[in-house]
Tab-separated table of C-alpha atoms in Angstrom:
chain	number	residue	atom	x	y	z
A	62	MET	CA	-3.195	-3.723	-6.985
A	63	ALA	CA	-3.421	-1.613	-3.928
A	64	HIS	CA	-6.357	0.784	-3.600
A	65	THR	CA	-6.745	4.333	-2.421
A	66	LEU	CA	-10.117	5.485	-0.685
A	67	LEU	CA	-11.175	8.880	-0.730
A	68	SER	CA	-14.122	10.767	0.838
A	69	SER	CA	-16.169	12.360	-1.644
A	70	PRO	CA	-17.460	15.766	-0.422
A	71	LEU	CA	-20.930	16.224	0.563
A	72	GLN	CA	-22.204	19.887	1.007
A	73	GLY	CA	-23.455	20.391	4.891
A	74	PHE	CA	-22.014	17.092	6.103
A	75	THR	CA	-18.333	16.603	5.452
A	76	ASP	CA	-16.741	19.508	6.785
A	77	PHE	CA	-13.675	19.605	9.229
A	78	ARG	CA	-15.646	18.582	12.320
A	79	PHE	CA	-17.000	15.657	10.653
A	80	ARG	CA	-13.567	14.747	8.825
A	81	ASN	CA	-11.465	14.748	11.775
A	82	ALA	CA	-14.061	12.904	14.231
A	83	PHE	CA	-14.189	10.372	11.205
A	84	ASN	CA	-10.686	9.894	10.914
A	85	GLN	CA	-10.010	9.533	14.717
A	86	TYR	CA	-12.826	6.894	15.137
A	87	PHE	CA	-13.177	4.899	11.963
A	88	GLY	CA	-10.148	5.677	9.491
A	89	GLY	CA	-9.717	4.083	6.322
A	90	ILE	CA	-10.012	7.246	4.100
A	91	ASP	CA	-6.643	8.185	2.482
A	92	THR	CA	-7.714	11.615	1.274
A	93	PHE	CA	-10.691	13.762	2.172
A	94	TYR	CA	-12.292	16.373	-0.404
A	95	ALA	CA	-13.539	19.500	1.401
A	96	PRO	CA	-17.030	20.716	0.306
A	97	TYR	CA	-17.093	23.180	-2.522
A	98	ILE	CA	-16.225	26.794	-2.151
A	99	LYS	CA	-18.998	28.824	-3.929
A	100	LEU	CA	-18.630	32.535	-4.446
A	101	ASN	CA	-22.169	33.939	-5.658
A	102	GLY	CA	-20.200	36.536	-8.003
A	103	LYS	CA	-18.553	38.141	-5.285
A	104	LEU	CA	-14.645	37.720	-4.744
A	105	LYS	CA	-15.072	36.878	-0.916
A	106	ILE	CA	-14.484	33.709	0.807
A	107	LYS	CA	-17.225	33.007	3.501
A	108	GLN	CA	-16.193	32.418	7.033
A	109	SER	CA	-17.315	29.049	7.010
A	110	TYR	CA	-15.244	28.166	4.224
A	111	GLN	CA	-12.410	29.667	5.773
A	112	ASN	CA	-12.802	27.777	8.950
A	113	ASP	CA	-13.221	24.492	6.940
A	114	LEU	CA	-9.765	24.927	5.121
A	115	LEU	CA	-7.701	26.390	7.911
A	116	PRO	CA	-4.537	24.117	8.283
A	117	GLU	CA	-4.951	23.993	11.925
A	118	ASN	CA	-8.233	22.444	11.430
A	119	ASN	CA	-7.158	19.963	9.472
A	120	ALA	CA	-3.745	18.888	10.909
A	121	THR	CA	-4.079	15.291	11.014
A	122	ILE	CA	-5.737	14.580	7.837
A	123	GLU	CA	-4.988	15.233	3.903
A	124	VAL	CA	-7.593	17.595	2.262
A	125	ILE	CA	-8.088	18.732	-1.080
A	126	PRO	CA	-10.173	21.943	-1.306
A	127	GLN	CA	-12.845	22.010	-4.025
A	128	VAL	CA	-14.444	25.057	-5.852
A	129	MET	CA	-17.805	25.342	-7.629
A	130	THR	CA	-17.819	28.005	-10.404
A	131	ASN	CA	-17.898	28.553	-14.158
A	132	ASP	CA	-16.265	31.835	-14.136
A	133	PRO	CA	-12.368	32.112	-14.651
A	134	ASP	CA	-11.809	35.164	-12.564
A	135	GLU	CA	-13.469	33.316	-9.453
A	136	PHE	CA	-11.644	30.226	-10.156
A	137	LEU	CA	-8.208	32.235	-10.175
A	138	PHE	CA	-9.365	33.989	-6.854
A	139	VAL	CA	-10.135	30.883	-5.086
A	140	ILE	CA	-6.699	29.351	-6.315
A	141	LYS	CA	-4.817	32.160	-4.749
A	142	TYR	CA	-6.801	31.614	-1.675
A	143	VAL	CA	-6.052	28.246	-1.336
A	144	GLN	CA	-2.492	28.542	-2.111
A	145	SER	CA	-2.149	31.215	0.561
A	146	LEU	CA	-2.948	28.319	3.040
A	147	GLY	CA	-0.512	26.155	1.630
A	148	TYR	CA	-2.773	23.900	-0.721
A	149	LYS	CA	-1.095	22.546	-3.875
A	150	GLU	CA	-4.141	21.333	-5.518
A	151	LEU	CA	-7.827	22.551	-6.272
A	152	ASN	CA	-10.709	20.142	-7.290
A	153	TRP	CA	-13.061	21.437	-9.668
A	154	ASN	CA	-16.692	20.431	-9.103
A	155	LEU	CA	-18.567	19.444	-12.222
A	156	GLY	CA	-20.258	16.930	-10.538
A	157	CYS	CA	-23.194	18.629	-8.293
A	158	PRO	CA	-26.537	17.529	-9.915
A	159	TYR	CA	-28.991	19.970	-8.220
A	160	PRO	CA	-31.065	22.023	-10.087
A	161	MET	CA	-30.270	25.221	-8.416
A	162	VAL	CA	-26.756	24.742	-9.286
A	163	THR	CA	-26.995	23.231	-12.888
A	164	LYS	CA	-29.580	26.008	-13.935
A	165	SER	CA	-26.650	28.322	-13.611
A	166	GLY	CA	-24.515	26.488	-15.684
A	167	MET	CA	-22.423	24.901	-12.869
A	168	GLY	CA	-21.768	21.616	-11.678
A	169	SER	CA	-22.809	18.968	-13.981
A	170	GLY	CA	-24.855	21.664	-15.794
A	171	LEU	CA	-21.467	23.034	-17.113
A	172	ILE	CA	-20.081	19.547	-18.798
A	173	CYS	CA	-22.021	20.223	-21.888
A	174	ASN	CA	-20.153	23.552	-22.264
A	175	PRO	CA	-16.709	22.418	-23.333
A	176	SER	CA	-15.669	26.022	-24.616
A	177	ARG	CA	-16.255	27.526	-21.177
A	178	ILE	CA	-14.398	24.339	-19.375
A	179	ASP	CA	-11.432	25.261	-21.678
A	180	GLU	CA	-11.602	28.815	-20.902
A	181	VAL	CA	-11.232	28.417	-17.153
A	182	LEU	CA	-8.512	25.362	-17.508
A	183	HIS	CA	-6.721	27.694	-19.877
A	184	ARG	CA	-6.216	30.536	-17.450
A	185	ALA	CA	-5.812	28.306	-14.356
A	186	HIS	CA	-2.931	26.499	-15.984
A	187	ASN	CA	-1.263	29.842	-17.758
A	188	GLU	CA	-1.672	32.099	-14.890
A	189	THR	CA	-0.854	29.915	-11.910
A	190	ASP	CA	0.906	26.678	-10.983
A	191	ILE	CA	-1.794	24.952	-9.195
A	192	LEU	CA	-2.485	21.397	-9.462
A	193	VAL	CA	-5.886	20.889	-10.972
A	194	SER	CA	-8.006	17.734	-10.608
A	195	MET	CA	-11.860	17.285	-11.598
A	196	LYS	CA	-14.906	15.784	-9.960
A	197	MET	CA	-17.588	15.103	-12.500
A	198	ARG	CA	-20.535	13.086	-13.655
A	199	MET	CA	-21.382	11.724	-17.273
A	200	GLY	CA	-23.193	14.872	-18.038
A	201	TYR	CA	-26.367	16.311	-17.245
A	202	GLU	CA	-28.787	15.464	-19.759
A	203	HIS	CA	-26.941	12.319	-21.204
A	204	ALA	CA	-23.775	10.236	-20.701
A	205	GLU	CA	-22.127	11.302	-23.689
A	206	GLU	CA	-21.434	14.798	-22.737
A	207	ILE	CA	-18.372	13.901	-20.699
A	208	LEU	CA	-17.063	12.102	-23.981
A	209	ASP	CA	-17.459	15.429	-25.742
A	210	ALA	CA	-15.351	17.201	-22.957
A	211	PHE	CA	-12.588	14.971	-22.962
A	212	PRO	CA	-10.573	16.302	-25.954
A	213	ILE	CA	-10.522	19.516	-24.119
A	214	LEU	CA	-9.817	17.941	-20.597
A	215	ASP	CA	-6.652	16.145	-22.385
A	216	LYS	CA	-5.299	19.594	-23.362
A	217	TYR	CA	-4.260	20.028	-19.839
A	218	PRO	CA	-1.913	18.384	-16.999
A	219	LEU	CA	-4.884	17.446	-14.753
A	220	LYS	CA	-4.039	15.375	-11.896
A	221	ASN	CA	-7.123	13.217	-12.134
A	222	ILE	CA	-10.906	12.903	-12.974
A	223	ALA	CA	-13.181	11.571	-10.560
A	224	ILE	CA	-16.261	10.339	-12.083
A	225	HIS	CA	-19.717	9.637	-10.669
A	226	ALA	CA	-21.375	7.189	-12.831
A	227	ARG	CA	-24.477	8.871	-13.223
A	228	ILE	CA	-25.861	11.886	-15.068
A	229	GLY	CA	-27.056	14.988	-13.249
A	230	LYS	CA	-30.436	14.659	-13.937
A	231	GLN	CA	-30.569	11.251	-11.856
A	232	LEU	CA	-29.581	13.065	-8.728
A	233	TYR	CA	-28.963	10.010	-6.853
A	234	LYS	CA	-31.648	7.909	-8.186
A	235	GLY	CA	-31.611	4.874	-10.391
A	236	PRO	CA	-28.535	2.596	-10.960
A	237	VAL	CA	-25.147	4.015	-11.752
A	238	ASP	CA	-24.140	3.497	-15.469
A	239	LEU	CA	-21.151	1.303	-15.358
A	240	ASP	CA	-20.801	0.821	-19.076
A	241	ALA	CA	-20.701	4.402	-19.754
A	242	PHE	CA	-17.908	4.448	-17.030
A	243	GLU	CA	-16.128	1.868	-18.737
A	244	LYS	CA	-16.262	3.975	-22.155
A	245	CYS	CA	-14.524	6.712	-20.390
A	246	ILE	CA	-11.688	4.663	-19.326
A	247	SER	CA	-10.757	4.343	-23.009
A	248	SER	CA	-11.555	7.831	-24.129
A	249	THR	CA	-9.209	10.049	-22.039
A	250	LYS	CA	-5.488	9.913	-21.183
A	251	HIS	CA	-6.226	11.022	-17.718
A	252	LYS	CA	-6.408	8.955	-14.708
A	253	LEU	CA	-9.965	8.242	-13.601
A	254	TYR	CA	-11.237	7.608	-10.117
A	255	TYR	CA	-14.634	5.781	-9.575
A	256	ASN	CA	-17.249	7.296	-7.588
A	257	GLY	CA	-20.887	5.939	-7.098
A	258	ASP	CA	-22.759	3.621	-5.072
A	259	ILE	CA	-20.090	2.028	-3.112
A	260	THR	CA	-22.159	1.195	-0.068
A	261	SER	CA	-20.757	-2.013	0.986
A	262	VAL	CA	-17.684	-4.233	0.878
A	263	SER	CA	-19.358	-6.537	-1.772
A	264	ALA	CA	-20.415	-3.463	-3.868
A	265	PHE	CA	-16.837	-2.343	-3.530
A	266	LYS	CA	-15.280	-5.572	-4.630
A	267	ALA	CA	-17.713	-5.605	-7.667
A	268	MET	CA	-16.492	-2.321	-8.978
A	269	LYS	CA	-12.925	-3.277	-8.500
A	270	LYS	CA	-13.459	-6.580	-10.468
A	271	ARG	CA	-15.403	-4.821	-13.201
A	272	PHE	CA	-12.708	-2.335	-13.379
A	273	PRO	CA	-9.327	-3.839	-12.657
A	274	SER	CA	-7.308	-0.527	-14.081
A	275	ILE	CA	-8.887	1.556	-11.437
A	276	ASP	CA	-7.085	1.821	-8.068
A	277	HIS	CA	-8.798	5.332	-6.714
A	278	PHE	CA	-12.473	5.042	-5.351
A	279	MET	CA	-14.339	7.671	-4.058
A	280	ILE	CA	-17.060	7.081	-1.383
A	281	GLY	CA	-19.784	9.540	-0.466
A	282	ARG	CA	-23.052	8.723	0.865
A	283	GLY	CA	-22.071	5.219	1.935
A	284	LEU	CA	-19.187	6.574	3.897
A	285	ILE	CA	-21.906	8.472	6.326
A	286	ALA	CA	-24.484	5.705	6.207
A	287	ASP	CA	-21.804	3.211	7.358
A	288	PRO	CA	-18.656	5.032	8.746
A	289	PHE	CA	-16.949	1.644	9.385
A	290	LEU	CA	-16.985	0.829	5.461
A	291	PRO	CA	-13.649	2.367	4.391
A	292	SER	CA	-11.760	0.566	6.914
A	293	MET	CA	-13.645	-2.720	6.340
A	294	ILE	CA	-12.668	-2.348	2.716
A	295	LYS	CA	-9.004	-1.668	3.613
A	296	ASN	CA	-8.803	-4.819	5.723
A	297	ASP	CA	-10.895	-6.963	3.504
A	298	THR	CA	-13.389	-7.824	5.974
A	299	THR	CA	-17.196	-7.741	6.171
A	300	ASP	CA	-16.895	-7.989	10.162
A	301	TYR	CA	-17.668	-5.196	12.192
A	302	PRO	CA	-15.540	-4.618	15.466
A	303	GLU	CA	-17.081	-6.093	18.553
A	304	ASN	CA	-17.425	-2.794	20.111
A	305	ARG	CA	-19.111	-1.240	16.918
A	306	TRP	CA	-21.684	0.742	18.547
A	307	GLU	CA	-19.809	2.145	21.370
A	308	ILE	CA	-17.279	3.508	18.874
A	309	PHE	CA	-20.080	4.978	16.932
A	310	SER	CA	-21.638	6.532	20.122
A	311	LYS	CA	-18.392	8.193	20.795
A	312	PHE	CA	-18.185	9.611	17.190
A	313	HIS	CA	-21.904	10.641	17.563
A	314	ASP	CA	-21.157	12.556	20.698
A	315	THR	CA	-17.979	14.190	19.480
A	316	ILE	CA	-19.726	15.583	16.436
A	317	TYR	CA	-22.686	16.682	18.256
A	318	GLN	CA	-20.865	18.515	20.832
A	319	GLN	CA	-18.898	20.237	18.348
A	320	TYR	CA	-21.768	21.371	15.959
A	321	ASP	CA	-23.840	22.219	19.282
A	322	GLU	CA	-20.943	24.851	20.275
A	323	TYR	CA	-20.959	26.016	16.703
A	324	LEU	CA	-24.609	26.359	15.882
A	325	SER	CA	-26.750	28.503	17.991
A	326	GLY	CA	-29.918	27.021	19.419
A	327	PRO	CA	-31.854	23.965	19.613
A	328	THR	CA	-33.354	24.049	16.111
A	329	PRO	CA	-29.886	24.156	13.972
A	330	ILE	CA	-28.506	21.449	15.886
A	331	LYS	CA	-31.676	19.197	15.427
A	332	MET	CA	-31.861	20.019	11.907
A	333	LYS	CA	-27.913	19.264	11.378
A	334	MET	CA	-28.346	15.911	13.273
A	335	LEU	CA	-31.586	14.999	11.446
A	336	GLY	CA	-29.578	15.084	8.308
A	337	PHE	CA	-27.015	12.830	9.554
A	338	TRP	CA	-29.512	10.163	10.882
A	339	GLU	CA	-31.075	10.065	7.654
A	340	PHE	CA	-27.612	8.303	6.888
A	341	PHE	CA	-26.869	6.728	10.057
A	342	SER	CA	-30.149	5.257	10.405
A	343	GLN	CA	-29.360	3.004	7.264
A	344	SER	CA	-26.763	1.131	9.122
A	345	THR	CA	-29.358	0.203	11.865
A	346	SER	CA	-31.752	-2.891	12.210
A	347	ASN	CA	-34.730	-0.540	11.672
A	348	PRO	CA	-33.892	2.464	9.695
A	349	GLN	CA	-37.573	3.790	9.358
A	350	LYS	CA	-38.175	3.557	12.946
A	351	VAL	CA	-35.010	4.832	13.984
A	352	TYR	CA	-34.995	7.992	11.490
A	353	LYS	CA	-38.700	8.437	13.018
A	354	ALA	CA	-37.782	8.458	16.546
A	355	ILE	CA	-35.026	11.241	15.756
A	356	LYS	CA	-37.451	13.192	13.993
A	357	LYS	CA	-39.831	12.960	16.836
A	358	ALA	CA	-37.188	14.270	19.251
A	359	SER	CA	-38.560	18.064	20.034
A	360	ASN	CA	-35.581	19.269	22.260
A	361	PRO	CA	-32.107	18.181	23.151
A	362	ALA	CA	-32.932	16.190	26.255
A	363	LYS	CA	-35.610	14.212	23.807
A	364	TYR	CA	-33.072	13.688	21.245
A	365	ARG	CA	-30.260	12.330	23.900
A	366	GLN	CA	-33.171	9.870	25.188
A	367	ALA	CA	-33.930	8.744	21.435
A	368	VAL	CA	-30.187	8.475	20.644
A	369	ASP	CA	-29.388	6.515	23.671
A	370	LYS	CA	-32.489	4.197	23.139
A	371	ILE	CA	-31.531	3.458	19.288
A	372	LEU	CA	-27.756	2.512	20.291
A	373	SER	CA	-28.740	0.593	23.448
A	374	THR	CA	-31.217	-1.486	21.161
A	375	GLU	CA	-28.635	-2.016	18.381
A	376	MET	CA	-26.037	-3.300	21.288
A	377	SER	CA	-28.594	-5.657	22.692
A	378	ILE	CA	-29.487	-6.952	19.073
A	379	LYS	CA	-25.859	-7.561	18.596
A	380	ASN	CA	-25.380	-9.319	21.886
A	381	SER	CA	-28.249	-11.743	21.390
A	382	ARG	CA	-27.018	-13.058	17.919
A	383	LYS	CA	-23.673	-13.999	19.597
């Protein structure tokens, strides 16, 4: 069975700059999900959200917008906005695990409230013609919450439900609950996508073997930690390209330059790239040392020196293993 790979949205990371550079240098992702739009009680789309979804900023990739809300009016407002840009689908985030979101009854904190889910989906399907898809966890407190929500979800012609196989309280800690995900497959009529801990080709193959009926897989943190992963999965190989670190270097320089132009001053770009290196470092030969070197770089010149040293070290390690 052919498989489709999707980029799970990560707030603060997978905006249009990252998505375009990723697609240019690595490929392997069929569809990208944009980080969620959150309105905070005001029916107004922030400029950063607008920039992220502009068709001209996503001309070479397939992108699906996402919304974070528990309010039907907000949901309809975002539907009208994304439709005005030409999008046919809106993904609803019921997966975010962070307490700031879940305590407000949003993200994975909404899964335990089927009546509110029903209210939002009823209005979306009765008042608009948007195609709705879902991004969910198993629940927030326990993995049975999603099972209680399925009878409501089954009332609507959803495109799919992408499930991260953890509960919200776990954040990203502890193992994924594959038994609970398996129970979901037989508990809903909807097409399910699998999400969670696809961090290597072998991890992907294990999920594929465990769930032979699933043909759509979402990759989130693993895609940032190892940008070659999706194309390696697609090509069924564990071998990196010969010029692995040269490709990564060009990708890094592209996003650095674009974020540097967008953000004002050395501190914001430092914090932005430090966030990326928390993931990037995981694919290096010494993650702790690499991350520490980036963290210590106190200005753009020292940051550049640190990156150059990291990449030259990785290249020399690779060459010494030949």
